[in-house]
């Protein structure tokens, strides 16, 4: 099977509420998915990620914009003509059909019969490690097994694009982790372009080539997991992916290596995007691992601590600013208790100053389109 | 709930002699909760005495030597034609009724249309539930009879509505709502993702309908079909009014008892009716329980895929509107007829019919029926819910039997209870010279025979409460009740304070169903009315037979108004009606 | 559910039932003025109503009634023989009374008022006494007949006309005294049960429906559901008066049956005293003139009662020699035969 190139061009979806009000679920989204890539749509519920996926699948029709599969506009094509495999949140296994028949359902529709059919179904089931369960009914399977059947059924039709709608959200944590690596393995093995919807950022990180963070119908940022984590484009992205605190400080200098920002009276050189000017205020993303506890020029008050084994998580306060910190080296330095004052320092190379135009946390974002670059 | 209390119902089960609070609590858990015992004893007594015994009495009466020639007579030509007619009527009505129910449910769930139009269609589809079962038959004669206002005056045809065609028309329209409500519930519960998955795999709309939607609804369709079959088998009112020479078991049985007081023939016919009814009813239950289409993991996403093709949409909507129009036309005829001197002959407007019904000889029927149905409603509702509680939460042997016994109340055709009550309760029941149960049937009985009618109302309605209660109890985590008990509440308090409020919507729908059912019941009570107790449905039948249609129409209108008023009052008393509507889809069904 | 709650509930229940449903259940004994009467009434509802109202007004006895067709009434008396619900049975062909008496369900009462009634219209032992007379007729809808191109039938054999297929209505002899009279008329006319059943079998092909009550077929004819109905002629006139002006009455030339509507005391009547008063009263001229006021033109048996000009003149009609005793005794077996050999047969 050949992987498809999927492109969304300025796609907008407006729903009407029963009272007749318009609700913009997806607002002017442009995305490009290179062949074979695994793209995750990530965001809180109601951000428009599922609607986007359903428009790709054809269950919703865009109000405006184009959806192109290999340069062909498919926005008006009915779902059954799109050749995309989809894995549903509720799995949507046909309860009246056996596992075999579930997987065979789509293959048969493609005119495959007899031994070929058996082989295709067997291969799909083997791919998801479901040997010997072909005769069972869906209700006789565990949740994880049902999920695998759903996956096998979607893959068996050799789709141009695989779509996943929060497929792991109904499983327990342990199963989620093992299944997600399996999904990744299978996807890489087949090389099928995949779009995956989730609200779980660790799932998105673990699976994706490209993470698309969505909020209020818009794309906040799209990029590789590391890039989104390391260089968030907005406060929303920084906050949604990993944990982050925000410190504001004046920009003292702009250098090719980064900005010099004054934080708690200490000048720190932080990584940053373009557009900052000396004298502006910068918002710096402080992740817990970018704070070193136990030595440094800043005196911080310990407000709380959580012991996690290999790490200790502290809640620190300087002035009226509260931020988190992780101490991976507590064994050599000992534990700090709440009320204690500790010296801390900020590791400039692990900090990131948000781009100036999206610094504020208001919903109005300047960027209207976001191009996704191939990795 | 405290399941161990019922599990140890055989012995005293004293707890550990402890001094701490914990030990005391455990002691109480182990001991028999008196309220549970009382509820259990009362329920079992009711089921045995009011339901099982009369049915067994009928079977017993038909298993005597004298019955053999009667069996032979009705199982061989020419009299076996009655049996054949009965089955044919059942199959035809069930087929047409299920088709109509499916059409209406499909339009509601899958066809995009104006919200108000759908709402109106829904209300029209429910109308037959709150009206006497043969109201439509009477209107059908006026409209489509040989001298019908439409067939004859408008179209100039002479249509023979008596017999199978007419019965099919009115019985399908009268009985489809129950199947409609349950099918609609199933369709709504169908995970839309299933359709989407099929589409995603390359299925066309028509193919999805054929390979996914219909197979998934098949148990529901089968259950609806069988339910309508049982209803059609048991119906007495319509065959009496519109049967013509198309004799069925129930109408022949009626002649045997009412015309000849031939209990032996009556019992034989009752058994002939009972066997298929019971078999089909419990096959229906089997399918109804399998008709759950809730997807494996629940949490359905997406929206139901709708019919988008214009011609298909127009056809489905058109068909539904046509049927709805027919229902409205028939009910309109009833209303207009109730204000008319002689519908079809003399169209002078008059209030004479209402005068006769409300202030003339009909007054007593109106008050008696309303009073008895009003008394039966809370009793049946409570009994149903209590039995549901015992059956779902209890851990005692014979739970299944208690459930089965209660369900006999609807599975067994009403005519059989009529005969059974005459057989068992026409004389005082005595043990060793002491009267245990006084004579219940007939005018000379206690309270003029009202108790027998009340009992029949309760036993016919309690199964509705049982199924609705059981369905909603199964949704409630038992640990909620355990929490109440661990906080020191006894069973009765837990039931009152925790269980009843939680299942209130089901309880309400049980009450509404029960009242509507009692008000419109005829097949059992027609054998039990007495000079002292008049029942509206029987009066309607009498008026119809004597062709005083004006009065019959007026009775129907008043009956429908009483039921609607009661629904309003109950909704206010017990809770919001929208919540009850949601649970009223519970499949209870069976005949009136 | 608590015990206290259910006990309280049942007390309320019993109280409400007793207070609201108290009709006339209590038995009446002794010389006290009777306090209630329940009449089993077989003629049409409005006549029953008028009779009961008049009797109640005159005697001060609260009187109620239940209207049941003749066969139903008989079945009902039989069903409640151990504890009778009714005290007096008024109306309906006398053969029903004969059948009831044969089963020991009635009690003789020779009313002093019965002296004026002709001997042919009462039982010699006073088991039943005639209160009205009516002749069986053919009640046809003139416009339907015209449409079908059929002349107004004036013989039983006219009813077998193939053009009348599905155009004839009569009641079921098991439930209706009218229909039984029609059936037994065939026995008398044709000289035997076999011949009568044969005739009914032929007629069966033209029958649309066997109704429960005897007068209902007249209304069906009135509305044009059928062309011809077999009813007592007074029922036809009654319907004509009520607006079915297409109706015409004719009488079979071969001879037709007639009924003597009876009144009788039910055995072990709970309100025997009041029941006797009813019987006495119902034989008076005044009581027998009530029927005309509600459009029931049966002929009175009391020669002093005024006869409506709309009533049938029996002198103009060829009547069969009706034997109520024999008819009553044959009733059970003959209706069974009818059921098996006629009603259950498919229409050809």
CSV table of N, CA and C in Angstrom, one decimal, chain B residues 367-482:
chain,number,residue,atom,x,y,z
B,367,UNK,N,-66.7,7.3,37.1
B,367,UNK,CA,-66.2,7.4,38.5
B,367,UNK,C,-65.6,6.1,38.9
B,368,UNK,N,-66.3,5.0,38.7
B,368,UNK,CA,-65.8,3.7,39.2
B,368,UNK,C,-64.5,3.3,38.5
B,369,UNK,N,-64.4,3.5,37.2
B,369,UNK,CA,-63.2,3.1,36.5
B,369,UNK,C,-62.0,4.0,36.9
B,370,UNK,N,-62.3,5.3,37.0
B,370,UNK,CA,-61.2,6.2,37.4
B,370,UNK,C,-60.7,5.9,38.8
B,371,UNK,N,-61.7,5.6,39.7
B,371,UNK,CA,-61.3,5.3,41.1
B,371,UNK,C,-60.5,4.1,41.2
B,372,UNK,N,-61.0,3.0,40.5
B,372,UNK,CA,-60.3,1.7,40.6
B,372,UNK,C,-58.9,1.8,40.0
B,373,UNK,N,-58.8,2.4,38.8
B,373,UNK,CA,-57.5,2.6,38.2
B,373,UNK,C,-56.6,3.4,39.0
B,374,UNK,N,-57.2,4.5,39.6
B,374,UNK,CA,-56.4,5.4,40.5
B,374,UNK,C,-55.9,4.7,41.7
B,375,UNK,N,-56.6,3.7,42.2
B,375,UNK,CA,-56.2,3.0,43.4
B,375,UNK,C,-55.1,1.9,43.0
B,376,UNK,N,-55.4,1.3,41.8
B,376,UNK,CA,-54.5,0.3,41.4
B,376,UNK,C,-53.1,0.8,41.0
B,377,UNK,N,-53.1,2.1,40.5
B,377,UNK,CA,-51.8,2.6,40.0
B,377,UNK,C,-50.7,2.7,41.0
B,378,UNK,N,-50.9,3.3,42.2
B,378,UNK,CA,-49.8,3.4,43.1
B,378,UNK,C,-49.4,2.0,43.6
B,379,UNK,N,-50.5,1.1,43.8
B,379,UNK,CA,-50.2,-0.2,44.4
B,379,UNK,C,-49.4,-1.0,43.4
B,380,UNK,N,-49.8,-1.0,42.1
B,380,UNK,CA,-49.1,-1.7,41.1
B,380,UNK,C,-47.7,-1.2,40.9
B,381,UNK,N,-47.6,0.2,40.9
B,381,UNK,CA,-46.3,0.8,40.8
B,381,UNK,C,-45.3,0.3,41.9
B,382,UNK,N,-45.8,0.4,43.1
B,382,UNK,CA,-45.0,0.0,44.2
B,382,UNK,C,-44.7,-1.4,44.2
B,383,UNK,N,-45.7,-2.2,43.9
B,383,UNK,CA,-45.4,-3.7,43.9
B,383,UNK,C,-44.4,-4.0,42.8
B,384,UNK,N,-44.5,-3.4,41.7
B,384,UNK,CA,-43.6,-3.7,40.6
B,384,UNK,C,-42.1,-3.3,41.0
B,385,UNK,N,-42.0,-2.1,41.6
B,385,UNK,CA,-40.7,-1.7,42.0
B,385,UNK,C,-40.1,-2.5,43.1
B,386,UNK,N,-41.0,-2.9,44.1
B,386,UNK,CA,-40.5,-3.7,45.2
B,386,UNK,C,-40.0,-5.1,44.6
B,387,UNK,N,-40.8,-5.7,43.7
B,387,UNK,CA,-40.4,-6.9,43.2
B,387,UNK,C,-39.1,-6.8,42.4
B,388,UNK,N,-39.0,-5.7,41.7
B,388,UNK,CA,-37.8,-5.4,40.9
B,388,UNK,C,-36.6,-5.4,41.8
B,389,UNK,N,-36.7,-4.7,43.0
B,389,UNK,CA,-35.7,-4.6,44.0
B,389,UNK,C,-35.3,-6.0,44.5
B,390,UNK,N,-36.3,-6.8,44.8
B,390,UNK,CA,-36.1,-8.1,45.3
B,390,UNK,C,-35.4,-9.0,44.3
B,391,UNK,N,-35.8,-8.9,43.1
B,391,UNK,CA,-35.3,-9.7,42.0
B,391,UNK,C,-33.9,-9.3,41.6
B,392,UNK,N,-33.6,-8.0,41.5
B,392,UNK,CA,-32.3,-7.6,41.1
B,392,UNK,C,-31.3,-7.7,42.2
B,393,UNK,N,-31.7,-7.2,43.4
B,393,UNK,CA,-30.7,-7.1,44.5
B,393,UNK,C,-30.7,-8.3,45.4
B,394,UNK,N,-31.8,-9.1,45.4
B,394,UNK,CA,-31.9,-10.2,46.3
B,394,UNK,C,-31.0,-11.3,46.0
B,395,UNK,N,-30.7,-12.1,47.0
B,395,UNK,CA,-29.9,-13.3,46.7
B,395,UNK,C,-30.6,-14.5,47.3
B,396,UNK,N,-31.8,-14.7,46.9
B,396,UNK,CA,-32.6,-15.8,47.5
B,396,UNK,C,-33.0,-16.8,46.4
B,397,UNK,N,-33.1,-18.0,46.7
B,397,UNK,CA,-33.5,-19.0,45.7
B,397,UNK,C,-34.9,-18.6,45.2
B,398,UNK,N,-35.2,-18.8,43.9
B,398,UNK,CA,-36.5,-18.5,43.4
B,398,UNK,C,-36.8,-17.1,43.0
B,399,UNK,N,-35.7,-16.3,42.9
B,399,UNK,CA,-35.8,-15.0,42.4
B,399,UNK,C,-36.4,-15.0,40.9
B,400,UNK,N,-35.8,-15.9,40.1
B,400,UNK,CA,-36.3,-16.0,38.8
B,400,UNK,C,-37.7,-16.4,38.7
B,401,UNK,N,-38.2,-17.2,39.6
B,401,UNK,CA,-39.6,-17.7,39.6
B,401,UNK,C,-40.5,-16.5,40.0
B,402,UNK,N,-40.0,-15.6,40.9
B,402,UNK,CA,-40.8,-14.5,41.3
B,402,UNK,C,-41.0,-13.5,40.1
B,403,UNK,N,-39.9,-13.3,39.4
B,403,UNK,CA,-39.9,-12.5,38.2
B,403,UNK,C,-40.8,-13.1,37.2
B,404,UNK,N,-40.7,-14.4,36.9
B,404,UNK,CA,-41.5,-15.1,35.9
B,404,UNK,C,-43.0,-15.0,36.3
B,405,UNK,N,-43.3,-15.3,37.6
B,405,UNK,CA,-44.6,-15.2,38.1
B,405,UNK,C,-45.3,-13.9,37.9
B,406,UNK,N,-44.5,-12.8,38.2
B,406,UNK,CA,-45.0,-11.5,38.0
B,406,UNK,C,-45.3,-11.2,36.5
B,407,UNK,N,-44.3,-11.6,35.7
B,407,UNK,CA,-44.5,-11.3,34.3
B,407,UNK,C,-45.6,-12.0,33.6
B,408,UNK,N,-46.1,-13.1,34.3
B,408,UNK,CA,-47.3,-13.8,33.7
B,408,UNK,C,-48.4,-12.8,33.6
B,409,UNK,N,-48.4,-11.8,34.5
B,409,UNK,CA,-49.5,-10.8,34.5
B,409,UNK,C,-49.7,-10.2,33.1
B,410,UNK,N,-48.6,-10.0,32.3
B,410,UNK,CA,-48.9,-9.5,31.0
B,410,UNK,C,-48.7,-10.6,29.9
B,411,UNK,N,-48.0,-11.7,30.2
B,411,UNK,CA,-47.8,-12.7,29.2
B,411,UNK,C,-49.0,-13.5,28.9
B,412,UNK,N,-49.9,-13.6,30.0
B,412,UNK,CA,-51.1,-14.4,29.8
B,412,UNK,C,-52.2,-13.4,29.3
B,413,UNK,N,-52.9,-13.8,28.3
B,413,UNK,CA,-54.0,-12.9,27.8
B,413,UNK,C,-55.0,-12.6,28.9
B,414,UNK,N,-55.5,-11.4,28.8
B,414,UNK,CA,-56.4,-11.0,29.9
B,414,UNK,C,-57.7,-11.8,30.0
B,415,UNK,N,-58.2,-12.3,28.9
B,415,UNK,CA,-59.4,-13.2,28.9
B,415,UNK,C,-59.2,-14.3,29.9
B,416,UNK,N,-57.9,-14.9,29.9
B,416,UNK,CA,-57.7,-16.0,30.7
B,416,UNK,C,-57.8,-15.7,32.2
B,417,UNK,N,-57.3,-14.5,32.6
B,417,UNK,CA,-57.5,-14.0,34.0
B,417,UNK,C,-59.0,-13.9,34.3
B,418,UNK,N,-59.7,-13.4,33.3
B,418,UNK,CA,-61.2,-13.2,33.5
B,418,UNK,C,-61.8,-14.5,33.9
B,419,UNK,N,-61.5,-15.6,33.1
B,419,UNK,CA,-62.0,-16.9,33.4
B,419,UNK,C,-61.5,-17.4,34.7
B,420,UNK,N,-60.2,-17.3,34.9
B,420,UNK,CA,-59.5,-17.8,36.1
B,420,UNK,C,-60.1,-17.2,37.4
B,421,UNK,N,-60.4,-15.9,37.3
B,421,UNK,CA,-61.0,-15.3,38.5
B,421,UNK,C,-62.4,-15.8,38.8
B,422,UNK,N,-63.1,-16.0,37.7
B,422,UNK,CA,-64.5,-16.6,37.9
B,422,UNK,C,-64.4,-18.0,38.5
B,423,UNK,N,-63.4,-18.8,38.0
B,423,UNK,CA,-63.2,-20.1,38.5
B,423,UNK,C,-62.8,-20.2,40.0
B,424,UNK,N,-61.9,-19.3,40.4
B,424,UNK,CA,-61.3,-19.4,41.7
B,424,UNK,C,-62.1,-18.6,42.7
B,425,UNK,N,-62.5,-17.4,42.4
B,425,UNK,CA,-62.9,-16.4,43.4
B,425,UNK,C,-64.5,-16.2,43.3
B,426,UNK,N,-65.2,-17.0,42.6
B,426,UNK,CA,-66.6,-16.9,42.5
B,426,UNK,C,-67.3,-17.4,43.8
B,427,UNK,N,-66.6,-18.2,44.5
B,427,UNK,CA,-67.0,-18.7,45.8
B,427,UNK,C,-66.0,-18.4,46.9
B,428,UNK,N,-66.3,-18.3,48.1
B,428,UNK,CA,-65.3,-18.0,49.1
B,428,UNK,C,-64.3,-19.1,49.2
B,429,UNK,N,-63.0,-18.8,49.4
B,429,UNK,CA,-62.0,-19.8,49.5
B,429,UNK,C,-61.9,-20.2,51.0
B,430,UNK,N,-62.1,-21.5,51.2
B,430,UNK,CA,-62.2,-21.9,52.6
B,430,UNK,C,-61.1,-23.0,52.8
B,431,UNK,N,-60.5,-22.9,54.0
B,431,UNK,CA,-59.6,-24.0,54.4
B,431,UNK,C,-60.1,-24.4,55.8
B,432,UNK,N,-60.5,-25.7,55.9
B,432,UNK,CA,-61.0,-26.3,57.2
B,432,UNK,C,-62.1,-25.5,57.7
B,433,UNK,N,-63.0,-25.1,56.8
B,433,UNK,CA,-64.2,-24.4,57.3
B,433,UNK,C,-64.1,-22.9,57.5
B,434,UNK,N,-62.8,-22.4,57.5
B,434,UNK,CA,-62.6,-21.0,57.7
B,434,UNK,C,-62.5,-20.3,56.3
B,435,UNK,N,-63.1,-19.2,56.2
B,435,UNK,CA,-63.0,-18.4,55.0
B,435,UNK,C,-61.7,-17.7,55.0
B,436,UNK,N,-60.8,-18.1,54.0
B,436,UNK,CA,-59.5,-17.4,53.9
B,436,UNK,C,-59.7,-16.2,53.0
B,437,UNK,N,-60.3,-16.4,51.9
B,437,UNK,CA,-60.5,-15.3,51.0
B,437,UNK,C,-62.0,-15.3,50.7
B,438,UNK,N,-62.7,-14.2,50.9
B,438,UNK,CA,-64.1,-14.1,50.6
B,438,UNK,C,-64.4,-14.2,49.1
B,439,UNK,N,-65.6,-14.4,48.7
B,439,UNK,CA,-66.0,-14.3,47.3
B,439,UNK,C,-65.6,-12.9,46.7
B,440,UNK,N,-64.9,-13.0,45.6
B,440,UNK,CA,-64.4,-11.7,45.1
B,440,UNK,C,-65.1,-11.3,43.8
B,441,UNK,N,-65.7,-12.2,43.0
B,441,UNK,CA,-66.3,-11.8,41.8
B,441,UNK,C,-67.8,-11.8,41.9
B,442,UNK,N,-68.4,-11.0,41.0
B,442,UNK,CA,-69.8,-11.0,41.0
B,442,UNK,C,-70.4,-9.9,41.9
B,443,UNK,N,-71.6,-9.5,41.6
B,443,UNK,CA,-72.2,-8.3,42.4
B,443,UNK,C,-72.4,-8.6,43.8
B,444,UNK,N,-72.5,-9.9,44.2
B,444,UNK,CA,-72.8,-10.2,45.6
B,444,UNK,C,-71.5,-10.3,46.4
B,445,UNK,N,-70.4,-10.1,45.7
B,445,UNK,CA,-69.1,-10.2,46.4
B,445,UNK,C,-68.8,-9.0,47.3
B,446,UNK,N,-67.8,-9.1,48.0
B,446,UNK,CA,-67.3,-8.0,48.9
B,446,UNK,C,-67.1,-6.8,48.0
B,447,UNK,N,-67.6,-5.7,48.5
B,447,UNK,CA,-67.5,-4.4,47.8
B,447,UNK,C,-68.0,-4.5,46.3
B,448,UNK,N,-69.0,-5.3,46.1
B,448,UNK,CA,-69.6,-5.3,44.8
B,448,UNK,C,-68.7,-5.8,43.7
B,449,UNK,N,-67.7,-6.6,44.1
B,449,UNK,CA,-66.9,-7.2,43.1
B,449,UNK,C,-65.7,-6.3,42.7
B,450,UNK,N,-65.6,-5.2,43.4
B,450,UNK,CA,-64.5,-4.2,43.0
B,450,UNK,C,-63.1,-4.8,43.3
B,451,UNK,N,-63.0,-5.7,44.3
B,451,UNK,CA,-61.7,-6.2,44.6
B,451,UNK,C,-61.1,-7.0,43.5
B,452,UNK,N,-61.9,-7.8,42.9
B,452,UNK,CA,-61.4,-8.6,41.8
B,452,UNK,C,-60.9,-7.8,40.7
B,453,UNK,N,-61.7,-6.7,40.4
B,453,UNK,CA,-61.2,-5.8,39.3
B,453,UNK,C,-59.9,-5.1,39.7
B,454,UNK,N,-59.9,-4.7,40.9
B,454,UNK,CA,-58.7,-4.0,41.4
B,454,UNK,C,-57.5,-4.9,41.3
B,455,UNK,N,-57.6,-6.2,41.7
B,455,UNK,CA,-56.5,-7.1,41.7
B,455,UNK,C,-56.1,-7.3,40.2
B,456,UNK,N,-57.1,-7.4,39.3
B,456,UNK,CA,-56.7,-7.6,37.9
B,456,UNK,C,-55.9,-6.4,37.4
B,457,UNK,N,-56.4,-5.2,37.7
B,457,UNK,CA,-55.7,-4.0,37.3
B,457,UNK,C,-54.2,-4.1,37.8
B,458,UNK,N,-54.1,-4.4,39.1
B,458,UNK,CA,-52.7,-4.5,39.6
B,458,UNK,C,-51.9,-5.5,38.9
B,459,UNK,N,-52.4,-6.7,38.8
B,459,UNK,CA,-51.5,-7.8,38.2
B,459,UNK,C,-51.2,-7.5,36.8
B,460,UNK,N,-52.1,-6.8,36.1
B,460,UNK,CA,-51.8,-6.5,34.7
B,460,UNK,C,-50.8,-5.3,34.6
B,461,UNK,N,-50.7,-4.5,35.6
B,461,UNK,CA,-49.8,-3.3,35.5
B,461,UNK,C,-48.5,-3.5,36.2
B,462,UNK,N,-48.4,-4.4,37.2
B,462,UNK,CA,-47.2,-4.5,38.0
B,462,UNK,C,-46.0,-4.9,37.1
B,463,UNK,N,-46.2,-5.8,36.1
B,463,UNK,CA,-45.0,-6.2,35.3
B,463,UNK,C,-44.3,-5.0,34.6
B,464,UNK,N,-45.1,-4.0,34.3
B,464,UNK,CA,-44.5,-2.8,33.7
B,464,UNK,C,-43.6,-2.1,34.7
B,465,UNK,N,-44.0,-2.0,35.9
B,465,UNK,CA,-43.2,-1.4,37.0
B,465,UNK,C,-42.0,-2.2,37.2
B,466,UNK,N,-42.2,-3.5,37.2
B,466,UNK,CA,-41.1,-4.5,37.4
B,466,UNK,C,-40.0,-4.3,36.4
B,467,UNK,N,-40.4,-4.3,35.1
B,467,UNK,CA,-39.3,-4.2,34.1
B,467,UNK,C,-38.7,-2.8,34.1
B,468,UNK,N,-39.5,-1.8,34.3
B,468,UNK,CA,-38.9,-0.4,34.3
B,468,UNK,C,-38.0,-0.3,35.5
B,469,UNK,N,-38.4,-0.8,36.6
B,469,UNK,CA,-37.6,-0.7,37.9
B,469,UNK,C,-36.4,-1.6,37.7
B,470,UNK,N,-36.5,-2.8,37.2
B,470,UNK,CA,-35.3,-3.7,37.1
B,470,UNK,C,-34.3,-3.0,36.1
B,471,UNK,N,-34.8,-2.5,35.0
B,471,UNK,CA,-33.8,-1.9,34.1
B,471,UNK,C,-33.0,-0.7,34.7
B,472,UNK,N,-33.7,0.1,35.5
B,472,UNK,CA,-33.0,1.2,36.1
B,472,UNK,C,-32.2,0.8,37.3
B,473,UNK,N,-32.6,-0.2,38.0
B,473,UNK,CA,-31.8,-0.7,39.1
B,473,UNK,C,-30.5,-1.3,38.6
B,474,UNK,N,-30.5,-1.9,37.5
B,474,UNK,CA,-29.3,-2.5,36.9
B,474,UNK,C,-28.3,-1.5,36.6
B,475,UNK,N,-28.8,-0.2,36.4
B,475,UNK,CA,-27.8,0.8,36.1
B,475,UNK,C,-27.2,1.4,37.3
B,476,UNK,N,-27.8,1.1,38.5
B,476,UNK,CA,-27.3,1.8,39.7
B,476,UNK,C,-26.3,0.8,40.4
B,477,UNK,N,-25.2,1.4,40.7
B,477,UNK,CA,-24.1,0.7,41.4
B,477,UNK,C,-24.6,0.2,42.8
B,478,UNK,N,-24.6,-1.1,43.1
B,478,UNK,CA,-25.1,-1.5,44.4
B,478,UNK,C,-24.3,-0.9,45.5
B,479,UNK,N,-23.1,-0.4,45.3
B,479,UNK,CA,-22.4,0.2,46.4
B,479,UNK,C,-23.0,1.4,46.9
B,480,UNK,N,-23.9,2.1,46.1
B,480,UNK,CA,-24.6,3.2,46.6
B,480,UNK,C,-25.5,2.8,47.7
B,481,UNK,N,-26.2,1.7,47.6
B,481,UNK,CA,-27.0,1.2,48.6
B,481,UNK,C,-26.2,0.7,49.8
B,482,UNK,N,-25.1,0.1,49.5
B,482,UNK,CA,-24.2,-0.4,50.6
B,482,UNK,C,-23.8,0.8,51.4
